[in-house]
Tab-separated table of C-alpha atoms in Angstrom:
chain	number	residue	atom	x	y	z
A	14	GLN	CA	25.780	-73.549	-14.450
A	15	VAL	CA	26.988	-72.752	-17.771
A	16	GLN	CA	31.198	-74.109	-17.190
A	17	LEU	CA	33.663	-74.315	-20.090
A	18	VAL	CA	36.534	-76.654	-19.714
A	19	GLU	CA	39.837	-76.592	-21.400
A	20	SER	CA	42.585	-79.100	-21.140
A	21	GLY	CA	45.602	-80.079	-23.550
A	22	GLY	CA	47.630	-77.432	-23.042
A	23	GLY	CA	51.630	-77.659	-21.814
A	24	LEU	CA	55.270	-77.590	-22.938
A	25	VAL	CA	56.312	-78.039	-26.468
A	26	GLN	CA	59.119	-77.759	-28.676
A	27	ALA	CA	58.810	-74.873	-31.651
A	28	GLY	CA	57.388	-76.810	-34.600
A	29	GLY	CA	55.591	-79.335	-32.587
A	30	SER	CA	51.843	-79.591	-32.249
A	31	LEU	CA	49.321	-79.919	-29.521
A	32	ARG	CA	45.423	-80.191	-29.612
A	33	LEU	CA	43.128	-78.569	-27.165
A	34	SER	CA	40.136	-79.144	-25.892
A	35	CYS	CA	36.879	-77.515	-24.350
A	36	VAL	CA	34.354	-79.850	-22.870
A	37	ALA	CA	31.030	-77.720	-22.330
A	38	SER	CA	28.052	-77.896	-19.942
A	39	GLY	CA	24.954	-76.371	-18.768
A	40	LEU	CA	23.907	-74.918	-22.232
A	41	THR	CA	22.818	-76.728	-25.562
A	42	PHE	CA	26.339	-76.609	-27.052
A	43	SER	CA	24.868	-77.096	-30.652
A	44	ASP	CA	22.991	-73.916	-30.391
A	45	TYR	CA	26.295	-71.838	-30.107
A	46	PRO	CA	29.141	-70.550	-32.403
A	47	MET	CA	32.117	-71.158	-30.471
A	48	GLY	CA	35.652	-69.760	-30.731
A	49	TRP	CA	39.394	-69.817	-28.972
A	50	PHE	CA	41.147	-66.758	-27.914
A	51	ARG	CA	44.649	-66.285	-26.274
A	52	GLN	CA	46.270	-63.561	-24.261
A	53	ALA	CA	50.067	-63.522	-23.899
A	54	PRO	CA	51.947	-62.347	-21.053
A	55	GLY	CA	51.202	-58.578	-21.165
A	56	LYS	CA	49.574	-58.203	-24.034
A	57	GLU	CA	45.747	-58.345	-24.747
A	58	ARG	CA	43.860	-61.112	-25.204
A	59	GLU	CA	43.430	-62.059	-28.846
A	60	PHE	CA	41.445	-63.725	-31.414
A	61	VAL	CA	42.647	-67.382	-32.907
A	62	ALA	CA	39.710	-68.887	-34.332
A	63	THR	CA	36.076	-69.219	-34.603
A	64	ILE	CA	33.243	-72.189	-35.844
A	65	THR	CA	29.638	-72.091	-36.943
A	66	ARG	CA	27.417	-74.028	-34.800
A	67	THR	CA	26.823	-76.856	-37.547
A	68	SER	CA	31.088	-76.289	-38.423
A	69	SER	CA	29.986	-75.198	-41.958
A	70	TYR	CA	32.413	-72.162	-41.397
A	71	THR	CA	35.576	-71.304	-39.984
A	72	ASP	CA	37.730	-68.305	-39.375
A	73	TYR	CA	41.182	-67.733	-38.174
A	74	GLY	CA	43.306	-65.040	-36.966
A	75	ASP	CA	46.439	-64.040	-39.247
A	76	SER	CA	49.052	-65.392	-37.293
A	77	VAL	CA	47.641	-68.677	-37.008
A	78	LYS	CA	45.946	-69.230	-40.316
A	79	GLY	CA	47.213	-72.329	-42.350
A	80	ARG	CA	48.774	-73.862	-39.046
A	81	PHE	CA	45.778	-74.040	-36.697
A	82	ALA	CA	42.495	-76.082	-37.107
A	83	ILE	CA	39.352	-75.342	-35.132
A	84	SER	CA	36.316	-78.231	-35.169
A	85	ARG	CA	33.909	-79.341	-32.953
A	86	VAL	CA	31.803	-82.638	-31.814
A	87	ASN	CA	28.351	-81.482	-31.002
A	88	TYR	CA	27.264	-85.060	-29.730
A	89	LYS	CA	30.242	-84.826	-27.306
A	90	ASN	CA	29.909	-81.126	-26.391
A	91	THR	CA	33.512	-80.597	-27.116
A	92	LEU	CA	35.052	-77.831	-29.016
A	93	TYR	CA	38.792	-78.553	-30.358
A	94	LEU	CA	41.722	-76.811	-31.817
A	95	GLN	CA	44.753	-78.578	-33.598
A	96	MET	CA	47.613	-76.816	-33.425
A	97	ASN	CA	50.684	-77.388	-35.979
A	98	ASP	CA	54.195	-76.208	-36.536
A	99	LEU	CA	54.019	-73.857	-33.068
A	100	LYS	CA	56.249	-71.139	-32.565
A	101	PRO	CA	57.826	-69.478	-29.351
A	102	GLU	CA	55.548	-66.444	-30.160
A	103	ASP	CA	52.151	-68.964	-29.704
A	104	THR	CA	53.198	-69.202	-26.206
A	105	ALA	CA	49.429	-67.924	-24.158
A	106	VAL	CA	47.138	-68.972	-22.354
A	107	TYR	CA	44.230	-70.396	-24.552
A	108	TYR	CA	40.457	-69.649	-23.584
A	109	CYS	CA	37.474	-71.363	-25.302
A	110	ALA	CA	34.723	-69.183	-25.469
A	111	ALA	CA	30.668	-69.559	-26.291
A	112	HIS	CA	28.977	-66.914	-27.996
A	113	SER	CA	26.789	-64.526	-26.366
A	114	ARG	CA	23.750	-65.269	-29.088
A	115	ARG	CA	22.063	-68.725	-29.302
A	116	TYR	CA	21.952	-69.175	-33.180
A	117	GLY	CA	24.201	-66.136	-33.662
A	118	LEU	CA	27.037	-65.902	-36.542
A	119	THR	CA	30.753	-66.270	-35.667
A	120	SER	CA	32.976	-63.129	-34.855
A	121	ARG	CA	36.111	-62.315	-34.119
A	122	ARG	CA	35.254	-59.915	-31.359
A	123	LEU	CA	35.764	-60.775	-27.729
A	124	ALA	CA	32.877	-58.328	-27.078
A	125	ASP	CA	30.605	-61.096	-28.567
A	126	TYR	CA	31.538	-63.802	-26.697
A	127	ASP	CA	29.984	-63.940	-22.982
A	128	THR	CA	31.079	-67.620	-21.717
A	129	TRP	CA	34.612	-68.326	-21.060
A	130	GLY	CA	36.512	-71.030	-19.873
A	131	GLN	CA	39.390	-71.097	-16.948
A	132	GLY	CA	42.337	-71.174	-19.697
A	133	THR	CA	45.213	-73.681	-20.424
A	134	GLN	CA	48.949	-72.952	-20.925
A	135	VAL	CA	50.763	-73.354	-23.886
A	136	THR	CA	54.118	-72.937	-23.845
A	137	VAL	CA	56.465	-73.050	-26.842
A	138	SER	CA	60.127	-73.263	-26.516
A	139	SER	CA	62.808	-72.638	-29.192
């Protein structure tokens, strides 16, 4: 059974930092590109960041570029999202996701990911 479990969310003041973690099980983690997405109340789920299997390439949504950093430690089956200089508009449920294609390329498209975690809430107060 493939499972992704996020943690690390919480309430933080604007300008603060949080680090999200996502632990994978039931799949060969190092074989898959991974991504982070988020969904704010009343809005569609949107792309945040993605990373290749070997961490050789990362990509970010325009709204988080320069503030967020995605990383992974394959031997720990863990994906991370370091979030700095948080803003109230970053408030959302954050989801990690595994790409649907083993050895696939990174993608910004939700449809290219078929395994999702349950999400972790991030709330940024002004």
